[in-house]
Amino acid sequence: MFRVNKMIAGILPLMPEKLVWLFSSRYIAGQNLSDALDITRQLNAQGMQTTIDLLGEFLMTASKIDRYKSEYERLIDTSAEELLDNSFSVKPTMFGLLIDRDLCYLNLHDIVSKAVSHDRFVRIDMEDSQCTDRELELFRRLHAEFPGHVGIVLQACLKRTMDDLNMLAASVPYRDKLNIRICKGIYDEAPAIAYKKKEDVSRNFLKALEFMIGHDMFAAIATHDKKLVEGAYRLISRYKVRNDRYEFQMLYGVTPELRRSVVESGHRMRVYVPYGKEWFNYSLRRLRENPRMISHIIKALFVRR
Ligand code: FDA
């Protein structure tokens, strides 16, 4: 099945955009800022928060950066004006991480400053392993300047993740304001640096979560894996974690039934809502990185929302 998925992922770029949109529209709010705000409004009404992500990543020239920055600033202002309950997710490679680290830092600094002016929160998404050190460094700088307003992501598939958590716990100021999203990790990394077996990734996920809870960090638990959700419930109950010290997070369009059951059990839920004109490349990249998603997508075509 994996080989078939990989083959389909390979031919997707040859398909017309309209057809790929059929696959992707379930997972993407739309192409415009107003689409992301509409979805946020609907989810807020159902008792959930969102984190909005403008699509675009892995820029190798700086030409589009100013446009992306203005769009994020408009998004932050409009969310605040409309009193929506959402935060923001950013990918540093959209702001030049792979071109010039200082350029990226200055851009993110402006975005986080704008968010702070409205008392909002920005999370730095974690990209592939060439970015891990740079993104942790960016986070440490911004966290020191804006404690409680900026967060990071760690990937349970990476063997280094427990070391990174120990490093953050030992060396970062305002530890109680550390806010970390733990996820499995979507990028296909080499076996030398990444766990390849599902059970090893899951074990590391729960180990990292337990560490975060034990060190009084805010834990954003990002998974659609029922076993991990149940594992997280057990840790939350064993350590009597206060409801405002953690949240579950799921991607827009994925496992809505599980999402509902988490909310009905009284836990906080934040939905990751991507939008933007770059949806085509985003979809293809996600599929190439993780051809297993093809099976989910094919299923999605036949299951009504
Ligand atoms: P798993 O892949 O085992 O999925 C569990 C079940 O969920 C599947 O059996 C299936 O039913 C369903 N499912 C999962 N994905 C689906 C899909 N796309 N369509 C339909 N059904 C699906 N990664 C990263 O490297 N850096 C990051 O910054 C982030 N950020 C992030 C934020 C949020 C809010 C989430 C939920 C996830 C991320 N990720 C991420 C992605 C993450 O690393 C991981 O690849 C996915 O969440 C899939 O892993 P699960 O834990 O959901 O388990």
Short mmCIF file of C-alpha atoms and ligand atoms in Angstrom, two decimals:
data_model
loop_
_atom_site.label_atom_id
_atom_site.label_comp_id
_atom_site.label_asym_id
_atom_site.label_seq_id
_atom_site.Cartn_x
_atom_site.Cartn_y
_atom_site.Cartn_z
CA MET A 1 0.00 0.00 0.00
CA PHE A 2 2.87 2.34 0.90
CA ARG A 3 4.38 1.83 -2.58
CA VAL A 4 1.04 2.57 -4.25
CA ASN A 5 0.64 5.70 -2.13
CA LYS A 6 4.14 6.84 -3.09
CA MET A 7 3.37 6.31 -6.77
CA ILE A 8 0.15 8.33 -6.55
CA ALA A 9 2.00 11.12 -4.70
CA GLY A 10 4.52 11.17 -7.55
CA ILE A 11 1.91 11.78 -10.25
CA LEU A 12 -0.17 14.33 -8.32
CA PRO A 13 1.82 17.35 -9.65
CA LEU A 14 0.68 16.33 -13.14
CA MET A 15 -2.98 16.54 -12.18
CA PRO A 16 -5.05 19.68 -12.74
CA GLU A 17 -5.26 22.01 -9.72
CA LYS A 18 -9.03 21.59 -9.61
CA LEU A 19 -8.66 17.87 -9.03
CA VAL A 20 -6.04 18.30 -6.32
CA TRP A 21 -8.34 20.90 -4.70
CA LEU A 22 -10.93 18.13 -4.40
CA PHE A 23 -8.40 16.26 -2.24
CA SER A 24 -7.19 19.27 -0.33
CA SER A 25 -10.28 21.35 0.39
CA ARG A 26 -11.20 19.20 3.35
CA TYR A 27 -7.97 20.21 5.11
CA ILE A 28 -7.64 23.87 4.07
CA ALA A 29 -9.97 26.71 5.10
CA GLY A 30 -9.75 28.39 1.70
CA GLN A 31 -7.53 30.76 -0.20
CA ASN A 32 -8.37 34.01 1.62
CA LEU A 33 -7.99 35.45 5.09
CA SER A 34 -11.78 35.75 5.36
CA ASP A 35 -12.06 31.94 4.87
CA ALA A 36 -9.79 31.26 7.87
CA LEU A 37 -11.74 33.78 9.97
CA ASP A 38 -15.08 32.19 8.96
CA ILE A 39 -13.87 28.74 10.04
CA THR A 40 -12.52 30.20 13.28
CA ARG A 41 -15.89 31.86 13.97
CA GLN A 42 -17.66 28.51 13.46
CA LEU A 43 -15.23 26.58 15.66
CA ASN A 44 -15.32 29.28 18.37
CA ALA A 45 -19.11 28.91 18.42
CA GLN A 46 -18.58 25.17 19.08
CA GLY A 47 -16.31 25.91 22.06
CA MET A 48 -12.96 25.44 20.26
CA GLN A 49 -10.06 27.78 19.61
CA THR A 50 -7.96 27.85 16.46
CA THR A 51 -4.40 28.53 15.41
CA ILE A 52 -4.34 30.08 11.94
CA ASP A 53 -1.50 29.34 9.52
CA LEU A 54 -0.81 31.22 6.29
CA LEU A 55 0.41 28.65 3.76
CA GLY A 56 3.90 29.07 2.28
CA GLU A 57 7.27 27.62 3.26
CA PHE A 58 10.83 26.83 2.23
CA LEU A 59 11.45 30.18 0.49
CA MET A 60 14.84 30.40 -1.16
CA THR A 61 14.52 34.03 -2.27
CA ALA A 62 13.36 36.98 -0.16
CA SER A 63 10.98 38.44 -2.78
CA LYS A 64 7.72 37.26 -1.17
CA ILE A 65 8.64 37.84 2.48
CA ASP A 66 7.23 41.38 2.79
CA ARG A 67 3.91 40.24 1.31
CA TYR A 68 3.67 37.34 3.76
CA LYS A 69 4.53 39.60 6.68
CA SER A 70 1.83 42.14 5.75
CA GLU A 71 -0.69 39.32 5.42
CA TYR A 72 0.15 37.99 8.93
CA GLU A 73 -0.10 41.53 10.34
CA ARG A 74 -3.49 42.01 8.71
CA LEU A 75 -4.57 38.59 10.01
CA ILE A 76 -3.53 39.50 13.57
CA ASP A 77 -5.25 42.92 13.46
CA THR A 78 -8.46 41.52 11.96
CA SER A 79 -8.70 38.58 14.38
CA ALA A 80 -8.38 41.03 17.26
CA GLU A 81 -10.89 43.52 15.83
CA GLU A 82 -13.39 40.71 15.32
CA LEU A 83 -12.74 39.39 18.86
CA LEU A 84 -12.03 35.89 17.58
CA ASP A 85 -10.46 33.32 19.89
CA ASN A 86 -7.39 32.23 17.94
CA SER A 87 -3.62 32.22 17.89
CA PHE A 88 -1.19 32.04 14.95
CA SER A 89 1.25 29.44 13.63
CA VAL A 90 4.24 30.45 11.51
CA LYS A 91 6.84 28.55 9.52
CA PRO A 92 10.25 30.24 9.77
CA THR A 93 11.31 29.12 6.28
CA MET A 94 8.53 31.41 4.99
CA PHE A 95 10.41 34.32 6.55
CA GLY A 96 13.85 33.50 5.21
CA LEU A 97 15.28 30.99 7.71
CA LEU A 98 17.12 29.20 4.92
CA ILE A 99 18.37 32.49 3.41
CA ASP A 100 19.54 34.54 6.40
CA ARG A 101 18.82 33.75 10.06
CA ASP A 102 18.88 37.39 11.17
CA LEU A 103 16.45 38.38 8.45
CA CYS A 104 14.13 35.63 9.65
CA TYR A 105 14.51 36.67 13.30
CA LEU A 106 13.70 40.33 12.47
CA ASN A 107 10.58 39.34 10.51
CA LEU A 108 9.31 37.03 13.24
CA HIS A 109 10.14 39.68 15.84
CA ASP A 110 7.80 42.09 14.00
CA ILE A 111 5.04 39.50 13.78
CA VAL A 112 5.28 38.52 17.45
CA SER A 113 5.38 42.23 18.46
CA LYS A 114 2.19 42.80 16.52
CA ALA A 115 0.58 39.78 18.22
CA VAL A 116 1.72 40.99 21.66
CA SER A 117 0.16 44.41 20.99
CA HIS A 118 -3.19 42.52 20.93
CA ASP A 119 -2.20 40.13 23.74
CA ARG A 120 -2.07 37.22 21.26
CA PHE A 121 0.14 34.13 20.91
CA VAL A 122 2.35 32.95 18.03
CA ARG A 123 3.65 29.40 17.66
CA ILE A 124 6.75 28.59 15.61
CA ASP A 125 5.99 25.38 13.71
CA MET A 126 8.83 22.85 13.50
CA GLU A 127 10.00 22.03 9.98
CA ASP A 128 12.43 19.36 8.78
CA SER A 129 15.59 18.42 10.67
CA GLN A 130 17.84 20.88 8.78
CA CYS A 131 15.81 23.57 10.64
CA THR A 132 15.62 22.11 14.16
CA ASP A 133 18.63 23.89 15.72
CA ARG A 134 17.82 27.17 13.99
CA GLU A 135 14.16 27.10 14.99
CA LEU A 136 14.97 26.28 18.61
CA GLU A 137 17.44 29.17 18.65
CA LEU A 138 14.85 31.54 17.18
CA PHE A 139 12.36 30.39 19.78
CA ARG A 140 14.81 30.92 22.68
CA ARG A 141 15.48 34.50 21.55
CA LEU A 142 11.82 35.38 21.06
CA HIS A 143 10.69 33.60 24.25
CA ALA A 144 13.20 35.62 26.29
CA GLU A 145 11.79 38.84 24.80
CA PHE A 146 8.10 37.93 24.79
CA PRO A 147 7.58 35.26 27.49
CA GLY A 148 4.16 33.67 27.29
CA HIS A 149 3.48 34.96 23.77
CA VAL A 150 5.54 32.59 21.68
CA GLY A 151 5.74 28.80 21.56
CA ILE A 152 7.61 26.05 19.71
CA VAL A 153 6.97 22.50 18.47
CA LEU A 154 8.93 19.32 19.20
CA GLN A 155 8.64 16.12 17.17
CA ALA A 156 8.40 12.77 18.95
CA CYS A 157 9.91 10.97 15.95
CA LEU A 158 13.27 12.69 16.51
CA LYS A 159 15.69 10.93 18.83
CA ARG A 160 16.99 14.32 20.05
CA THR A 161 13.63 15.53 21.39
CA MET A 162 14.16 14.52 25.04
CA ASP A 163 17.57 16.25 24.96
CA ASP A 164 15.93 19.36 23.54
CA LEU A 165 13.34 19.32 26.31
CA ASN A 166 16.06 18.94 28.95
CA MET A 167 17.99 21.79 27.35
CA LEU A 168 14.92 24.06 27.36
CA ALA A 169 14.04 23.16 30.95
CA ALA A 170 17.60 23.83 32.13
CA SER A 171 18.51 26.94 30.19
CA VAL A 172 15.46 29.01 29.31
CA PRO A 173 14.12 31.80 31.52
CA TYR A 174 10.41 31.94 32.50
CA ARG A 175 10.08 28.15 32.48
CA ASP A 176 6.44 28.24 33.58
CA LYS A 177 5.74 30.25 30.44
CA LEU A 178 7.30 27.62 28.15
CA ASN A 179 4.57 26.50 25.76
CA ILE A 180 5.44 23.47 23.66
CA ARG A 181 3.41 21.60 21.07
CA ILE A 182 4.34 17.93 20.97
CA CYS A 183 3.50 16.07 17.74
CA LYS A 184 4.77 12.93 16.01
CA GLY A 185 6.56 14.88 13.23
CA ILE A 186 5.51 14.87 9.59
CA TYR A 187 8.85 14.89 7.78
CA ASP A 188 10.50 11.73 6.50
CA GLU A 189 13.77 11.76 8.47
CA ALA A 190 16.73 9.38 8.29
CA PRO A 191 16.78 6.37 10.67
CA ALA A 192 20.04 7.67 12.18
CA ILE A 193 18.17 10.59 13.75
CA ALA A 194 14.55 9.42 13.83
CA TYR A 195 12.47 6.58 15.26
CA LYS A 196 10.81 4.67 12.44
CA LYS A 197 8.49 2.36 14.36
CA LYS A 198 5.09 3.73 15.32
CA GLU A 199 5.38 2.31 18.87
CA ASP A 200 8.76 4.02 19.42
CA VAL A 201 7.38 7.36 18.24
CA SER A 202 4.32 6.96 20.47
CA ARG A 203 6.46 6.02 23.48
CA ASN A 204 8.63 9.11 22.94
CA PHE A 205 5.51 11.28 22.52
CA LEU A 206 4.16 10.27 25.93
CA LYS A 207 7.60 10.47 27.55
CA ALA A 208 7.98 14.04 26.26
CA LEU A 209 4.48 14.92 27.39
CA GLU A 210 5.14 13.54 30.88
CA PHE A 211 8.36 15.56 31.07
CA MET A 212 6.53 18.75 30.05
CA ILE A 213 3.82 18.17 32.64
CA GLY A 214 6.39 17.33 35.33
CA HIS A 215 8.31 20.55 34.58
CA ASP A 216 5.22 22.78 34.68
CA MET A 217 5.36 23.66 30.97
CA PHE A 218 2.17 24.36 29.03
CA ALA A 219 1.56 21.26 26.88
CA ALA A 220 -0.13 21.46 23.49
CA ILE A 221 -0.96 17.84 22.67
CA ALA A 222 -1.18 17.60 18.87
CA THR A 223 -2.41 14.23 17.67
CA HIS A 224 -5.35 12.40 16.10
CA ASP A 225 -4.11 9.07 17.41
CA LYS A 226 -6.76 7.75 19.80
CA LYS A 227 -4.21 5.74 21.80
CA LEU A 228 -2.10 8.84 22.37
CA VAL A 229 -5.16 10.89 23.31
CA GLU A 230 -6.02 8.22 25.88
CA GLY A 231 -2.40 8.12 27.09
CA ALA A 232 -2.54 11.89 27.52
CA TYR A 233 -5.81 11.61 29.49
CA ARG A 234 -4.07 9.18 31.87
CA LEU A 235 -1.12 11.53 32.43
CA ILE A 236 -3.42 14.54 32.92
CA SER A 237 -5.38 12.63 35.52
CA ARG A 238 -2.33 11.09 37.27
CA TYR A 239 -0.59 14.47 37.63
CA LYS A 240 -3.88 16.36 38.23
CA VAL A 241 -2.92 18.88 35.54
CA ARG A 242 -5.03 22.04 35.67
CA ASN A 243 -7.29 22.55 32.66
CA ASP A 244 -5.54 25.81 31.74
CA ARG A 245 -2.06 24.19 31.62
CA TYR A 246 -2.65 22.03 28.54
CA GLU A 247 -4.77 21.74 25.41
CA PHE A 248 -5.35 19.21 22.66
CA GLN A 249 -4.74 20.27 19.07
CA MET A 250 -5.95 18.72 15.82
CA LEU A 251 -5.73 19.64 12.16
CA TYR A 252 -8.77 21.13 10.46
CA GLY A 253 -10.70 18.41 8.62
CA VAL A 254 -9.08 15.46 10.44
CA THR A 255 -10.92 13.09 12.83
CA PRO A 256 -13.81 15.46 13.71
CA GLU A 257 -15.49 12.72 15.81
CA LEU A 258 -12.44 12.27 18.05
CA ARG A 259 -12.14 16.06 18.27
CA ARG A 260 -15.75 16.31 19.43
CA SER A 261 -15.32 13.59 22.04
CA VAL A 262 -12.24 15.35 23.49
CA VAL A 263 -14.23 18.60 23.80
CA GLU A 264 -17.23 16.79 25.30
CA SER A 265 -14.91 15.26 27.92
CA GLY A 266 -14.17 18.81 29.10
CA HIS A 267 -10.69 19.33 27.60
CA ARG A 268 -9.63 22.39 25.66
CA MET A 269 -9.20 21.96 21.90
CA ARG A 270 -7.41 24.17 19.39
CA VAL A 271 -7.82 23.44 15.68
CA TYR A 272 -4.99 24.19 13.23
CA VAL A 273 -6.53 26.10 10.32
CA PRO A 274 -4.32 26.59 7.23
CA TYR A 275 -5.31 28.96 4.43
CA GLY A 276 -3.78 30.77 1.47
CA LYS A 277 -2.96 30.81 -2.20
CA GLU A 278 -0.04 28.40 -1.72
CA TRP A 279 -2.37 25.50 -0.99
CA PHE A 280 -1.33 23.54 -4.12
CA ASN A 281 2.37 23.31 -3.28
CA TYR A 282 1.55 22.76 0.39
CA SER A 283 -0.68 19.79 -0.46
CA LEU A 284 1.88 18.24 -2.79
CA ARG A 285 4.71 18.68 -0.34
CA ARG A 286 2.70 17.13 2.50
CA LEU A 287 1.84 14.18 0.28
CA ARG A 288 5.40 13.68 -0.92
CA GLU A 289 6.68 13.85 2.64
CA ASN A 290 4.12 11.44 3.93
CA PRO A 291 2.59 9.29 1.16
CA ARG A 292 0.57 7.42 3.81
CA MET A 293 -1.70 10.47 3.83
CA ILE A 294 -2.88 9.41 0.37
CA SER A 295 -4.99 6.69 2.00
CA HIS A 296 -6.64 9.29 4.27
CA ILE A 297 -7.27 11.53 1.30
CA ILE A 298 -8.75 8.82 -0.88
CA LYS A 299 -11.02 7.92 2.05
CA ALA A 300 -11.93 11.59 2.42
CA LEU A 301 -13.13 11.69 -1.18
CA PHE A 302 -15.75 9.10 -0.40
CA VAL A 303 -16.78 10.22 3.06
CA ARG A 304 -18.94 13.31 3.22
CA ARG A 305 -17.95 16.04 5.69
P1 FDA B 1 -1.41 9.15 13.00
O1 FDA B 1 -0.71 9.63 11.78
O2 FDA B 1 -1.14 7.77 13.47
O3 FDA B 1 -2.95 9.37 12.78
C1 FDA B 1 -3.92 8.85 13.68
C2 FDA B 1 -5.23 8.75 12.94
O4 FDA B 1 -5.66 10.06 12.59
C3 FDA B 1 -5.11 8.00 11.61
O5 FDA B 1 -5.30 6.64 11.77
C4 FDA B 1 -6.19 8.65 10.81
O6 FDA B 1 -7.44 8.06 11.12
C5 FDA B 1 -6.19 10.06 11.28
N1 FDA B 1 -5.40 10.98 10.46
C6 FDA B 1 -4.17 11.45 10.72
N2 FDA B 1 -3.77 12.35 9.78
C7 FDA B 1 -4.81 12.41 8.89
C8 FDA B 1 -5.05 13.15 7.70
N3 FDA B 1 -4.16 14.01 7.23
N4 FDA B 1 -6.25 12.96 7.07
C9 FDA B 1 -7.19 12.12 7.56
N5 FDA B 1 -7.01 11.41 8.69
C10 FDA B 1 -5.85 11.55 9.34
N6 FDA B 1 4.32 18.11 12.28
C11 FDA B 1 5.54 18.68 12.22
O7 FDA B 1 6.50 18.04 11.80
N7 FDA B 1 5.70 20.00 12.61
C12 FDA B 1 4.69 20.74 13.11
O8 FDA B 1 4.88 21.91 13.46
C13 FDA B 1 3.40 20.13 13.18
N8 FDA B 1 2.33 20.82 13.66
C14 FDA B 1 1.13 20.15 13.88
C15 FDA B 1 0.06 20.82 14.48
C16 FDA B 1 -1.11 20.14 14.78
C17 FDA B 1 -2.23 20.87 15.46
C18 FDA B 1 -1.22 18.76 14.45
C19 FDA B 1 -2.45 17.99 14.81
C20 FDA B 1 -0.20 18.11 13.80
C21 FDA B 1 0.97 18.80 13.50
N9 FDA B 1 2.03 18.17 12.83
C22 FDA B 1 3.25 18.79 12.76
C23 FDA B 1 1.79 16.85 12.16
C24 FDA B 1 2.14 15.69 13.06
O9 FDA B 1 3.52 15.65 13.26
C25 FDA B 1 1.67 14.35 12.46
O10 FDA B 1 2.28 14.16 11.22
C26 FDA B 1 0.17 14.25 12.26
O11 FDA B 1 -0.53 14.82 13.33
C27 FDA B 1 -0.25 12.78 12.17
O12 FDA B 1 0.08 12.10 13.37
P2 FDA B 1 -1.00 11.63 14.45
O13 FDA B 1 -0.41 11.81 15.81
O14 FDA B 1 -2.28 12.33 14.22
O15 FDA B 1 -1.09 10.07 14.27
#
